[in-house]
């Protein structure tokens, strides 16, 4: 092998999305020597794809808005399964984090008075999303990236972490390979921040890109950390359904926030037929009231199109199932008949181009055909709400790969704000932990050798199955059996199949050598996807109720008993799969409970 490349840092951040960049900046500013490692090119993270905006109760358009209202919306949207302390910190600190982005050069859209403009999104009582057209993530990444690079933070890109390394129960470093050369690299660091995003690529129809294979979730499990909320997967109501090559691609919620409505094949505005009891008192019951709400929020209630995502996705699913779907199996999303072409092109430029180029549909003149798509992982690493440290000393998690903040369902816009609020907190805490250590943990040669052997294992098998067919079968299984509406017997079947996929993965082989070899990369990612899929399927089977993003056909309502507890996932004793335990949710203090009376 001729010696493995090695580097030593105080803090290594895995992932260069909004959460990773914000954590790296904070750790650097706290005096730590910091590296960012990311498996694609810098700037290619999911954050860059975020369209609608970043939720923060700045009160620029509605002075009545404040952190308490945002906190309440977030908890109700998550059906009270959220970690209350995370939801509180998030609501309190998001406005400062947004203002700080502006100080660093982000160019947000403006109100007529020159304040940062805010847009409507589902589940938010007031217009609250700071945005830049429908390209908010792009501007956010540009700003954070520019700052990280200007500060001189080291970036290792197209470099994939495959294992975390420990010493005496605490983090000691990380093991990775360069995608281009296939050569290995070891990072020695007492603090590691996981910022690897979600795991939507385990499903067939998804808005997520190739990077979302649950690496951080799996790395954390293997290092002894715990995951929570894994049964709660968000299916976004509006993904493209046609043409087949782009099925699942996101259609931003801003289309509805800016006035778009949903219709079935009979032309009926069907969301009025699907208003759940839980949200009835705050939802308009006539089209007239719903339409008035856009201009007068004080005297009118929210349109049902802007119910939380889980409610809208289930309603669309029900309409299609009842035979009232479109020719390509979706429903219609219409903004053309509601807003002028000028308005649509100014507010939704990316959507206009996306439909024009990919589907030959002019959204200023015709409705779009849309349907649910696997979008966001509420589940992730269990962390301390104030510092984002996991149960493993030195291991932190932020952004989509962490759990707790969003409970059973995330409100739109609450991810971008989550990234910057908790990114900063994790970076601060990771730097403080590293500087407070008396002596540094050391990476053992045996652990490095084992990580290397694990990564190379698929080359040791001749004539085995290739990883692509296993991935396809997994994606189909998760789509069919662990999808938007779940059933005990189907989840049991999914768990049996995942076991079979694991056996197939043990016998798979990859062709060629280590220089840029996508088959090998997928073989490594696939192990992570399987572990995470097992966690989702087992947690979904265990939670015998419907709540937020987790819907059971055989247990259709929420169960108050289940509403008081989380399912905690850990690696099993022999390291081949996962086990579950139940854990009581932390008790909310009385001064916050009063918002829910
Ligand atoms: P990401 O931005 O995805 O970054 C993950 C990083 O981890 C990447 O750099 C990746 O290369 C790296 N990585 C992963 N695995 C490894 C590994 N093994 N080794 C090294 N590096 C690794 N949210 C909102 O709040 N508002 C919106 O308007 C919005 N719109 C969205 C639109 C789309 C199309 C999508 C897909 C999501 C949207 N979301 C939105 C959700 C939001 O964008 C994401 O949840 C958020 O950006 C995740 O950020 P992150 O920092 O956790 O991860």
Coordinates of C-alpha atoms and ligand atoms in Angstrom, one line a residue:
X1 CA 0.0 0.0 0.0
X2 CA 3.0 2.3 0.6
X3 CA 1.6 4.2 3.5
X4 CA -1.8 5.9 3.9
X5 CA -2.2 9.6 3.7
X6 CA -2.8 11.1 7.2
X7 CA -3.9 14.5 8.5
X8 CA -4.5 15.8 12.0
X9 CA -7.2 18.3 13.0
X10 CA -9.1 19.4 16.0
X11 CA -12.5 19.1 14.3
X12 CA -13.4 17.2 11.1
X13 CA -16.8 18.0 9.6
X14 CA -18.2 15.3 7.3
X15 CA -20.5 17.0 4.7
X16 CA -20.4 20.4 3.0
X17 CA -24.1 21.2 3.0
X18 CA -25.5 24.2 4.9
X19 CA -25.1 22.4 8.3
X20 CA -21.5 21.2 7.7
X21 CA -20.3 24.6 6.4
X22 CA -22.0 26.5 9.3
X23 CA -20.4 24.1 11.8
X24 CA -17.0 24.4 10.2
X25 CA -17.2 28.2 10.3
X26 CA -18.2 28.2 14.0
X27 CA -15.5 25.7 15.0
X28 CA -12.9 27.8 13.1
X29 CA -14.0 31.0 14.7
X30 CA -13.8 29.3 18.1
X31 CA -10.1 28.7 17.4
X32 CA -10.1 25.1 16.1
X33 CA -8.1 23.7 13.3
X34 CA -10.9 22.4 11.0
X35 CA -11.3 20.3 7.9
X36 CA -14.5 19.7 5.8
X37 CA -14.7 16.4 3.9
X38 CA -17.4 15.8 1.3
X39 CA -18.1 13.1 -1.2
X40 CA -19.1 15.2 -4.1
X41 CA -17.7 18.6 -5.4
X42 CA -17.9 21.5 -3.0
X43 CA -21.3 23.3 -3.6
X44 CA -23.1 20.1 -4.8
X45 CA -24.7 19.3 -1.5
X46 CA -28.5 19.0 -1.2
X47 CA -28.7 22.4 0.4
X48 CA -28.0 23.9 -3.0
X49 CA -31.3 22.3 -4.3
X50 CA -33.4 23.9 -1.6
X51 CA -35.9 26.1 -3.4
X52 CA -38.6 27.7 -1.2
X53 CA -36.8 29.3 1.7
X54 CA -35.6 29.4 5.3
X55 CA -38.1 29.7 8.1
X56 CA -37.4 32.4 10.8
X57 CA -40.0 34.4 12.8
X58 CA -38.5 37.8 12.0
X59 CA -42.0 39.4 11.8
X60 CA -41.1 41.5 8.8
X61 CA -44.5 41.1 7.2
X62 CA -46.6 40.2 10.2
X63 CA -45.4 41.9 13.4
X64 CA -47.5 39.4 15.4
X65 CA -45.1 36.7 14.5
X66 CA -42.5 35.7 17.1
X67 CA -40.5 32.6 18.3
X68 CA -43.4 31.3 20.4
X69 CA -45.7 31.1 17.4
X70 CA -43.0 29.4 15.3
X71 CA -42.2 27.0 18.1
X72 CA -45.9 26.1 18.4
X73 CA -46.3 25.6 14.6
X74 CA -43.2 23.4 14.5
X75 CA -44.4 21.2 17.4
X76 CA -47.9 20.8 16.0
X77 CA -46.5 20.1 12.6
X78 CA -44.4 17.3 14.1
X79 CA -47.4 16.0 16.0
X80 CA -45.6 16.7 19.3
X81 CA -43.0 14.1 18.8
X82 CA -40.3 16.8 18.4
X83 CA -37.6 17.3 21.1
X84 CA -39.2 20.4 22.6
X85 CA -35.8 22.0 23.5
X86 CA -34.5 21.7 19.9
X87 CA -37.8 23.2 18.6
X88 CA -37.4 26.1 21.1
X89 CA -33.8 26.8 20.3
X90 CA -34.5 26.7 16.6
X91 CA -37.4 29.1 16.8
X92 CA -35.5 31.5 19.1
X93 CA -32.2 31.6 17.1
X94 CA -33.3 31.3 13.5
X95 CA -33.8 35.1 13.0
X96 CA -30.2 35.9 14.2
X97 CA -28.7 33.2 12.0
X98 CA -30.6 34.6 8.9
X99 CA -29.5 38.1 9.7
X100 CA -25.9 36.8 10.0
X101 CA -26.1 35.3 6.5
X102 CA -27.2 38.7 5.2
X103 CA -24.2 40.3 7.0
X104 CA -22.0 37.7 5.2
X105 CA -23.4 38.8 1.8
X106 CA -26.6 36.8 1.1
X107 CA -29.0 38.7 -1.1
X108 CA -32.5 37.9 0.1
X109 CA -35.6 39.1 -1.7
X110 CA -37.0 42.3 -0.1
X111 CA -40.3 43.7 1.2
X112 CA -41.3 47.1 -0.2
X113 CA -39.8 48.6 3.0
X114 CA -36.5 47.1 2.3
X115 CA -36.7 44.3 4.9
X116 CA -36.0 40.6 4.2
X117 CA -39.2 39.3 2.4
X118 CA -41.0 36.3 3.9
X119 CA -43.2 33.8 2.0
X120 CA -46.1 31.5 3.0
X121 CA -45.5 27.8 3.5
X122 CA -47.6 24.9 4.8
X123 CA -48.1 24.7 8.6
X124 CA -46.7 28.2 9.3
X125 CA -49.2 30.6 10.7
X126 CA -47.5 33.6 9.2
X127 CA -45.5 34.3 6.1
X128 CA -42.1 33.3 7.5
X129 CA -39.7 32.0 4.9
X130 CA -36.8 34.2 4.0
X131 CA -36.1 33.5 0.3
X132 CA -34.3 34.3 -2.9
X133 CA -36.8 33.6 -5.7
X134 CA -37.1 29.8 -5.7
X135 CA -33.3 29.4 -5.4
X136 CA -32.8 30.0 -1.7
X137 CA -30.4 27.1 -1.1
X138 CA -28.1 28.2 -3.9
X139 CA -27.6 31.6 -2.3
X140 CA -27.2 30.1 1.1
X141 CA -24.5 27.7 0.0
X142 CA -22.8 30.4 -2.0
X143 CA -22.6 32.6 1.0
X144 CA -21.4 29.9 3.5
X145 CA -18.9 28.4 1.0
X146 CA -17.4 31.8 0.2
X147 CA -16.9 32.5 3.9
X148 CA -15.5 29.0 4.7
X149 CA -13.0 29.3 1.9
X150 CA -12.1 32.9 2.8
X151 CA -11.4 31.8 6.4
X152 CA -8.9 29.2 5.0
X153 CA -10.7 26.1 6.2
X154 CA -9.3 23.0 4.5
X155 CA -11.7 21.2 2.1
X156 CA -11.3 17.6 1.0
X157 CA -13.8 17.1 -1.8
X158 CA -14.8 13.9 -3.7
X159 CA -13.6 12.1 -0.6
X160 CA -15.9 9.6 1.0
X161 CA -15.8 8.6 4.7
X162 CA -16.4 4.9 5.2
X163 CA -15.7 4.4 8.9
X164 CA -15.3 6.4 12.2
X165 CA -12.3 5.4 14.3
X166 CA -12.5 5.3 18.1
X167 CA -10.2 5.0 21.1
X168 CA -11.3 4.2 24.6
X169 CA -14.9 4.7 23.7
X170 CA -14.4 8.2 22.3
X171 CA -13.9 9.5 18.7
X172 CA -10.3 9.4 17.4
X173 CA -10.8 10.0 13.7
X174 CA -12.3 9.0 10.4
X175 CA -11.3 6.7 7.5
X176 CA -12.0 7.7 3.9
X177 CA -11.1 7.1 0.2
X178 CA -10.5 9.5 -2.7
X179 CA -13.2 8.8 -5.3
X180 CA -10.8 9.5 -8.1
X181 CA -7.8 7.4 -7.2
X182 CA -9.4 5.0 -4.8
X183 CA -6.6 5.7 -2.4
X184 CA -7.2 5.8 1.4
X185 CA -6.9 8.7 3.8
X186 CA -7.0 8.8 7.6
X187 CA -8.1 11.9 9.6
X188 CA -7.0 12.0 13.2
X189 CA -9.4 14.3 15.2
X190 CA -11.0 14.1 18.6
X191 CA -14.2 15.9 17.3
X192 CA -16.2 14.7 14.3
X193 CA -19.3 16.5 13.1
X194 CA -21.6 14.4 11.0
X195 CA -23.4 16.6 8.4
X196 CA -24.1 14.0 5.7
X197 CA -27.8 14.7 5.0
X198 CA -30.6 12.1 4.5
X199 CA -31.2 8.7 2.9
X200 CA -33.9 9.1 0.3
X201 CA -32.0 7.1 -2.3
X202 CA -33.2 3.9 -0.7
X203 CA -36.6 4.7 -2.3
X204 CA -37.4 4.5 -6.0
X205 CA -39.3 7.8 -6.3
X206 CA -37.4 10.5 -4.5
X207 CA -36.4 14.1 -4.8
X208 CA -33.0 13.2 -3.4
X209 CA -29.7 12.8 -5.4
X210 CA -27.2 9.9 -5.5
X211 CA -25.4 11.3 -2.4
X212 CA -28.3 10.6 0.0
X213 CA -27.4 7.0 1.0
X214 CA -27.6 7.5 4.8
X215 CA -23.9 7.3 5.3
X216 CA -23.9 9.5 8.4
X217 CA -26.7 7.5 10.0
X218 CA -24.8 4.2 9.4
X219 CA -21.5 5.6 10.5
X220 CA -23.1 6.8 13.7
X221 CA -24.7 3.4 14.4
X222 CA -21.5 1.5 13.8
X223 CA -19.7 3.9 16.1
X224 CA -22.2 3.1 18.9
X225 CA -24.4 6.1 18.6
X226 CA -28.3 5.9 18.6
X227 CA -30.9 7.1 16.1
X228 CA -34.4 8.3 16.8
X229 CA -37.6 9.1 14.7
X230 CA -36.4 6.6 12.0
X231 CA -40.0 5.5 11.2
X232 CA -40.8 9.1 10.2
X233 CA -40.0 9.7 6.6
X234 CA -41.4 12.7 4.8
X235 CA -43.1 12.2 1.4
X236 CA -43.4 15.6 -0.2
X237 CA -46.8 16.0 -1.8
X238 CA -45.6 17.5 -5.0
X239 CA -43.0 15.7 -7.1
X240 CA -43.1 15.6 -10.9
X241 CA -44.8 12.4 -12.1
X242 CA -44.0 12.7 -15.8
X243 CA -41.9 12.2 -17.9
X244 CA -40.6 8.9 -16.3
X245 CA -36.9 10.1 -16.4
X246 CA -37.7 12.9 -13.8
X247 CA -40.3 11.1 -11.8
X248 CA -39.9 12.3 -8.1
X249 CA -38.1 15.6 -8.9
X250 CA -39.3 18.2 -6.5
X251 CA -42.0 20.9 -7.3
X252 CA -41.5 23.4 -4.5
X253 CA -44.2 24.1 -1.9
X254 CA -43.8 27.7 -2.9
X255 CA -46.2 27.1 -5.8
X256 CA -48.9 26.5 -3.2
X257 CA -47.5 29.2 -0.9
X258 CA -47.8 31.7 -3.7
X259 CA -51.4 30.7 -4.5
X260 CA -51.3 27.4 -6.4
X261 CA -54.2 24.9 -5.8
X262 CA -54.7 21.2 -6.1
X263 CA -57.4 19.7 -8.3
X264 CA -58.4 16.1 -9.2
X265 CA -59.4 14.9 -12.7
X266 CA -63.0 16.0 -12.0
X267 CA -61.7 19.6 -11.6
X268 CA -62.6 19.5 -7.8
X269 CA -60.4 21.5 -5.4
X270 CA -60.3 18.3 -3.3
X271 CA -58.2 19.4 -0.3
X272 CA -61.4 20.8 1.3
X273 CA -62.5 17.1 1.5
X274 CA -59.4 16.1 3.5
X275 CA -59.2 18.6 6.4
X276 CA -58.3 16.6 9.6
X277 CA -60.0 17.3 12.9
X278 CA -56.6 18.3 14.4
X279 CA -56.3 21.3 12.1
X280 CA -59.9 22.1 11.4
X281 CA -60.2 25.2 13.6
X282 CA -57.3 26.8 11.9
X283 CA -58.1 25.8 8.3
X284 CA -60.5 27.7 5.9
X285 CA -63.7 25.8 5.1
X286 CA -64.6 27.6 1.9
X287 CA -62.7 28.6 -1.2
X288 CA -63.6 32.2 -0.6
X289 CA -62.1 32.3 2.8
X290 CA -59.0 30.4 1.6
X291 CA -58.5 32.9 -1.2
X292 CA -58.9 35.9 1.1
X293 CA -56.2 34.5 3.5
X294 CA -53.3 35.4 1.1
X295 CA -54.0 39.1 1.7
X296 CA -55.7 39.1 5.1
X297 CA -54.3 36.6 7.5
X298 CA -55.9 38.2 10.6
X299 CA -59.5 37.6 9.6
X300 CA -59.2 34.4 7.6
X301 CA -57.9 30.9 8.0
X302 CA -55.2 29.0 6.0
X303 CA -56.1 27.3 2.7
X304 CA -56.2 23.5 3.1
X305 CA -53.5 23.2 0.4
X306 CA -51.2 24.6 3.0
X307 CA -51.8 21.9 5.7
X308 CA -48.6 20.2 6.8
X309 CA -47.0 18.0 4.1
X310 CA -48.0 14.6 5.6
X311 CA -51.7 15.6 5.4
X312 CA -51.5 16.9 1.8
X313 CA -49.5 13.9 0.6
X314 CA -52.0 11.4 2.1
X315 CA -54.9 13.4 0.5
X316 CA -53.3 13.2 -3.0
X317 CA -52.6 9.5 -2.5
X318 CA -56.3 8.9 -1.6
X319 CA -57.6 10.8 -4.6
X320 CA -55.4 8.9 -7.0
X321 CA -56.4 5.6 -5.3
X322 CA -60.1 6.5 -5.7
X323 CA -59.6 6.8 -9.5
X324 CA -59.6 10.6 -9.7
X325 CA -56.0 10.9 -10.7
X326 CA -54.4 12.4 -13.9
X327 CA -53.3 10.4 -16.9
X328 CA -49.8 9.9 -15.4
X329 CA -51.1 8.9 -12.0
X330 CA -50.9 12.2 -10.1
X331 CA -53.2 15.2 -9.5
X332 CA -53.2 18.7 -10.9
X333 CA -51.3 21.6 -9.3
X334 CA -52.6 24.8 -10.9
X335 CA -51.1 28.3 -10.5
X336 CA -51.7 29.3 -14.1
X337 CA -55.4 30.2 -13.5
X338 CA -54.6 32.0 -10.3
X339 CA -51.6 34.3 -10.9
X340 CA -50.3 36.3 -13.8
X341 CA -47.5 35.0 -16.0
X342 CA -45.2 37.9 -14.8
X343 CA -45.8 37.0 -11.1
X344 CA -45.1 33.3 -11.7
X345 CA -41.9 33.9 -13.6
X346 CA -40.6 36.3 -11.0
X347 CA -41.5 34.2 -8.0
X348 CA -40.9 30.7 -9.4
X349 CA -38.3 31.0 -12.1
X350 CA -36.7 27.6 -11.5
X351 CA -40.2 25.9 -11.6
X352 CA -41.0 27.6 -14.9
X353 CA -37.8 26.4 -16.5
X354 CA -38.0 22.9 -15.0
X355 CA -41.4 22.2 -16.5
X356 CA -40.7 23.9 -19.8
X357 CA -37.5 22.0 -20.3
X358 CA -38.3 18.6 -18.8
X359 CA -42.0 18.2 -19.5
X360 CA -42.7 20.7 -22.2
X361 CA -45.4 22.3 -19.9
X362 CA -45.8 26.1 -19.6
X363 CA -46.8 26.5 -15.9
X364 CA -48.0 30.1 -16.6
X365 CA -50.7 28.6 -19.0
X366 CA -51.3 25.0 -17.9
X367 CA -51.6 23.0 -14.7
X368 CA -48.7 20.7 -13.6
X369 CA -49.2 17.0 -12.9
X370 CA -47.7 16.1 -9.5
X371 CA -47.7 13.3 -6.9
X372 CA -45.9 12.4 -3.6
X373 CA -42.1 11.8 -3.6
X374 CA -39.8 10.6 -0.8
X375 CA -38.1 13.8 0.3
X376 CA -36.8 14.2 3.8
X377 CA -35.6 12.1 6.8
X378 CA -37.0 13.3 10.1
X379 CA -35.0 10.4 11.7
X380 CA -31.4 10.7 12.6
X381 CA -28.7 10.7 15.2
X382 CA -30.0 11.3 18.7
X383 CA -28.2 14.3 20.1
X384 CA -28.1 16.6 23.1
X385 CA -30.3 19.6 22.1
X386 CA -27.9 22.3 23.2
X387 CA -24.5 20.9 21.9
X388 CA -25.6 18.3 19.2
X389 CA -23.3 15.7 20.8
X390 CA -24.4 12.1 20.4
X391 CA -24.0 9.4 23.1
X392 CA -20.4 8.9 21.8
X393 CA -17.9 11.5 23.2
X394 CA -16.5 13.6 20.3
X395 CA -19.3 12.6 17.8
X396 CA -21.7 15.4 16.8
X397 CA -24.5 15.4 14.3
X398 CA -26.3 18.3 12.5
X399 CA -28.8 18.9 9.7
X400 CA -30.8 16.2 8.1
X401 CA -28.7 13.4 9.6
X402 CA -29.7 14.4 13.1
X403 CA -33.0 13.5 14.7
X404 CA -35.4 15.1 17.2
X405 CA -35.9 18.6 15.9
X406 CA -38.8 17.8 13.5
X407 CA -40.6 15.0 15.3
X408 CA -42.8 13.0 13.1
X409 CA -43.1 15.6 10.3
X410 CA -41.0 18.6 9.3
X411 CA -42.5 21.9 8.2
X412 CA -41.2 23.3 4.9
X413 CA -38.5 25.9 5.4
X414 CA -37.6 24.5 8.8
X415 CA -34.6 22.5 7.4
X416 CA -32.6 25.5 6.1
X417 CA -33.0 27.2 9.5
X418 CA -32.2 24.0 11.4
X419 CA -28.9 23.8 9.5
X420 CA -27.7 27.2 10.5
X421 CA -29.0 27.2 14.1
X422 CA -27.6 23.8 15.0
X423 CA -24.6 24.0 12.7
X424 CA -23.3 26.9 14.7
X425 CA -24.1 25.2 18.0
X426 CA -22.3 21.9 17.0
X427 CA -19.3 23.8 15.7
X428 CA -18.9 25.7 18.9
X429 CA -19.3 22.6 21.1
X430 CA -17.0 20.4 18.9
X431 CA -14.2 23.1 19.1
X432 CA -14.6 23.5 22.9
X433 CA -14.5 19.7 23.5
X434 CA -11.3 19.4 21.4
X435 CA -9.5 22.2 23.2
X436 CA -10.6 21.0 26.6
X437 CA -9.0 17.5 26.2
X438 CA -5.9 16.8 28.3
X439 CA -4.5 14.3 25.9
X440 CA -5.5 13.3 22.3
X441 CA -7.0 10.0 21.4
X442 CA -4.9 7.9 19.1
X443 CA -6.0 6.0 16.0
X444 CA -5.0 2.3 16.2
X445 CA -3.3 0.6 13.3
X446 CA -5.6 -2.4 13.7
X447 CA -8.7 -0.2 13.2
X448 CA -7.2 1.4 10.1
X449 CA -6.3 -2.1 8.7
X450 CA -9.9 -3.3 9.5
X451 CA -11.5 -0.2 7.8
X452 CA -9.3 -0.8 4.7
X453 CA -10.2 -4.5 4.6
X454 CA -13.9 -3.6 4.9
X455 CA -13.7 -1.1 2.0
X456 CA -11.9 -3.5 -0.3
X457 CA -14.1 -6.6 0.5
X458 CA -16.2 -6.3 -2.7
X459 CA -13.0 -6.8 -4.8
X460 CA -12.4 -10.2 -3.0
X461 CA -15.4 -11.9 -4.5
X462 CA -15.3 -13.2 -8.1
X463 CA -18.3 -13.6 -10.3
X464 CA -20.8 -12.3 -7.7
X465 CA -23.8 -10.1 -8.4
X466 CA -23.3 -6.4 -9.1
X467 CA -24.4 -3.8 -6.7
X468 CA -26.8 -2.0 -9.1
X469 CA -29.3 -4.8 -9.2
X470 CA -29.4 -5.1 -5.5
X471 CA -29.9 -1.3 -5.2
X472 CA -32.8 -1.4 -7.6
X473 CA -34.5 -4.2 -5.8
X474 CA -34.0 -2.4 -2.5
X475 CA -35.5 0.8 -3.9
X476 CA -38.5 -1.0 -5.3
X477 CA -39.1 -2.8 -1.9
X478 CA -38.9 0.4 0.1
X479 CA -41.3 2.1 -2.4
X480 CA -43.8 -0.7 -2.3
X481 CA -43.6 -1.9 1.3
X482 CA -42.3 1.0 3.4
X483 CA -43.9 3.9 1.5
X484 CA -46.4 6.6 2.3
X485 CA -49.1 4.2 3.6
X486 CA -47.9 1.3 5.6
X487 CA -49.3 -2.1 6.8
X488 CA -47.8 -4.5 9.4
X489 CA -47.7 -7.5 7.1
X490 CA -45.9 -5.5 4.4
X491 CA -43.4 -4.1 6.8
X492 CA -42.7 -7.7 8.0
X493 CA -42.2 -8.7 4.4
X494 CA -39.8 -5.7 3.8
X495 CA -37.7 -6.8 6.8
X496 CA -37.4 -10.4 5.4
X497 CA -36.3 -8.9 2.0
X498 CA -33.8 -6.6 3.6
X499 CA -32.2 -9.6 5.2
X500 CA -32.0 -11.3 1.8
X501 CA -30.4 -8.2 0.3
X502 CA -27.8 -8.3 3.1
X503 CA -26.9 -11.9 2.1
X504 CA -26.7 -10.8 -1.5
X505 CA -24.4 -7.9 -0.5
X506 CA -22.1 -10.4 1.2
X507 CA -21.8 -12.2 -2.1
X508 CA -21.6 -9.2 -4.5
X509 CA -18.5 -8.3 -6.4
X510 CA -17.2 -5.3 -8.3
X511 CA -15.3 -5.3 -11.6
X512 CA -12.2 -3.3 -12.4
X513 CA -9.8 -1.5 -10.1
X514 CA -9.8 1.3 -7.6
X515 CA -9.4 4.3 -9.9
X516 CA -12.7 6.1 -10.3
X517 CA -15.0 3.1 -10.0
X518 CA -18.7 3.9 -9.4
X519 CA -19.6 0.3 -8.9
X520 CA -17.3 0.0 -6.0
X521 CA -18.5 3.3 -4.5
X522 CA -22.1 2.0 -4.7
X523 CA -21.1 -1.3 -3.1
X524 CA -19.8 0.7 -0.1
X525 CA -22.9 3.0 0.0
X526 CA -25.2 0.0 -0.3
X527 CA -24.2 -1.3 3.1
X528 CA -25.2 2.0 4.6
X529 CA -28.5 2.1 2.8
X530 CA -29.4 -1.4 4.0
X531 CA -28.7 -0.7 7.6
X532 CA -30.7 2.5 7.5
X533 CA -33.6 0.8 5.6
X534 CA -33.7 -1.9 8.2
X535 CA -33.9 0.8 10.9
X536 CA -36.8 2.5 9.1
X537 CA -38.7 -0.7 8.5
X538 CA -38.3 -2.1 12.0
X539 CA -39.3 1.3 13.7
X540 CA -42.3 1.6 11.3
X541 CA -43.4 -1.9 12.3
X542 CA -43.0 -1.2 16.0
X543 CA -44.9 2.1 16.1
X544 CA -48.5 0.9 16.1
X545 CA -50.2 4.2 15.3
X546 CA -50.3 6.9 12.6
X547 CA -48.5 10.1 13.4
X548 CA -47.1 12.7 11.0
X549 CA -45.0 11.1 8.3
X550 CA -45.7 7.6 9.6
X551 CA -49.0 6.3 8.5
X552 CA -50.3 2.8 9.3
X553 CA -53.3 1.4 7.4
X554 CA -53.8 -1.1 10.3
X555 CA -53.5 1.6 13.0
X556 CA -55.2 4.6 11.4
X557 CA -55.2 7.1 14.2
X558 CA -52.7 8.6 16.7
X559 CA -52.4 6.7 20.0
X560 CA -51.9 9.0 23.0
X561 CA -49.7 6.3 24.6
X562 CA -47.3 6.3 21.6
X563 CA -47.3 10.1 21.6
X564 CA -45.2 10.0 24.8
X565 CA -42.3 8.0 23.5
X566 CA -39.5 7.6 20.9
X567 CA -38.1 4.5 19.4
X568 CA -34.3 4.3 19.8
X569 CA -32.3 2.4 17.2
X570 CA -28.8 0.9 17.9
X571 CA -26.5 -1.6 16.3
X572 CA -27.2 -5.1 17.5
X573 CA -24.7 -7.1 19.5
X574 CA -23.0 -8.9 16.5
X575 CA -23.1 -5.8 14.4
X576 CA -25.2 -7.3 11.6
X577 CA -28.4 -5.3 12.0
X578 CA -30.3 -3.1 14.4
X579 CA -32.3 -3.4 17.7
X580 CA -35.0 -1.1 19.0
X581 CA -35.9 0.2 22.5
X582 CA -38.6 2.6 23.6
X583 CA -37.7 5.8 25.5
X584 CA -39.9 8.5 27.1
X585 CA -39.9 11.9 25.4
X586 CA -38.3 14.6 27.5
X587 CA -41.0 16.5 29.5
X588 CA -41.9 20.0 28.3
X589 CA -41.7 22.7 31.0
X590 CA -45.0 24.3 32.0
X591 CA -44.1 27.8 30.5
X592 CA -44.0 26.1 27.1
X593 CA -46.9 23.7 27.6
X594 CA -49.2 26.7 27.9
X595 CA -49.0 27.3 24.2
X596 CA -50.9 24.1 23.5
X597 CA -53.9 24.5 25.8
Ligands
LIG1 P1 -26.6 18.3 2.5 O1 -26.8 19.7 2.1 O2 -27.2 17.3 1.7 O3 -25.1 18.0 2.5 C1 -24.7 16.6 2.8 C2 -23.2 16.6 2.6 O4 -22.6 15.4 3.1 C3 -22.7 16.7 1.1 O5 -21.6 17.6 1.0 C4 -22.3 15.2 0.8 O6 -21.3 15.2 -0.2 C5 -21.7 14.9 2.1 N1 -21.6 13.4 2.4 C6 -22.6 12.5 2.5 N2 -22.1 11.3 2.8 C7 -20.7 11.5 2.9 C8 -19.6 10.6 3.2 N3 -19.8 9.3 3.4 N4 -18.4 11.1 3.2 C9 -18.1 12.4 2.9 N5 -19.2 13.3 2.7 C10 -20.4 12.8 2.7 N6 -35.5 22.7 3.1 C11 -35.9 23.9 3.4 O7 -35.9 24.3 4.6 N7 -36.5 24.8 2.5 C12 -36.5 24.4 1.2 O8 -37.0 25.3 0.4 C13 -36.1 23.1 0.8 N8 -36.2 22.8 -0.5 C14 -35.7 21.5 -0.9 C15 -35.7 21.2 -2.2 C16 -35.1 19.9 -2.7 C17 -35.1 19.6 -4.1 C18 -34.6 19.1 -1.7 C19 -34.0 17.7 -2.1 C20 -34.6 19.4 -0.4 C21 -35.1 20.6 0.1 N9 -35.1 21.0 1.4 C22 -35.6 22.3 1.8 C23 -34.5 20.2 2.4 C24 -33.1 20.7 2.7 O9 -32.5 21.2 1.5 C25 -32.1 19.6 3.2 O10 -32.7 19.0 4.2 C26 -30.8 20.3 3.7 O11 -30.2 21.0 2.7 C27 -29.9 19.2 4.2 O12 -28.7 19.9 4.5 P2 -27.5 19.1 5.2 O13 -26.4 20.1 5.5 O14 -28.0 18.3 6.3 O15 -27.0 18.1 4.1

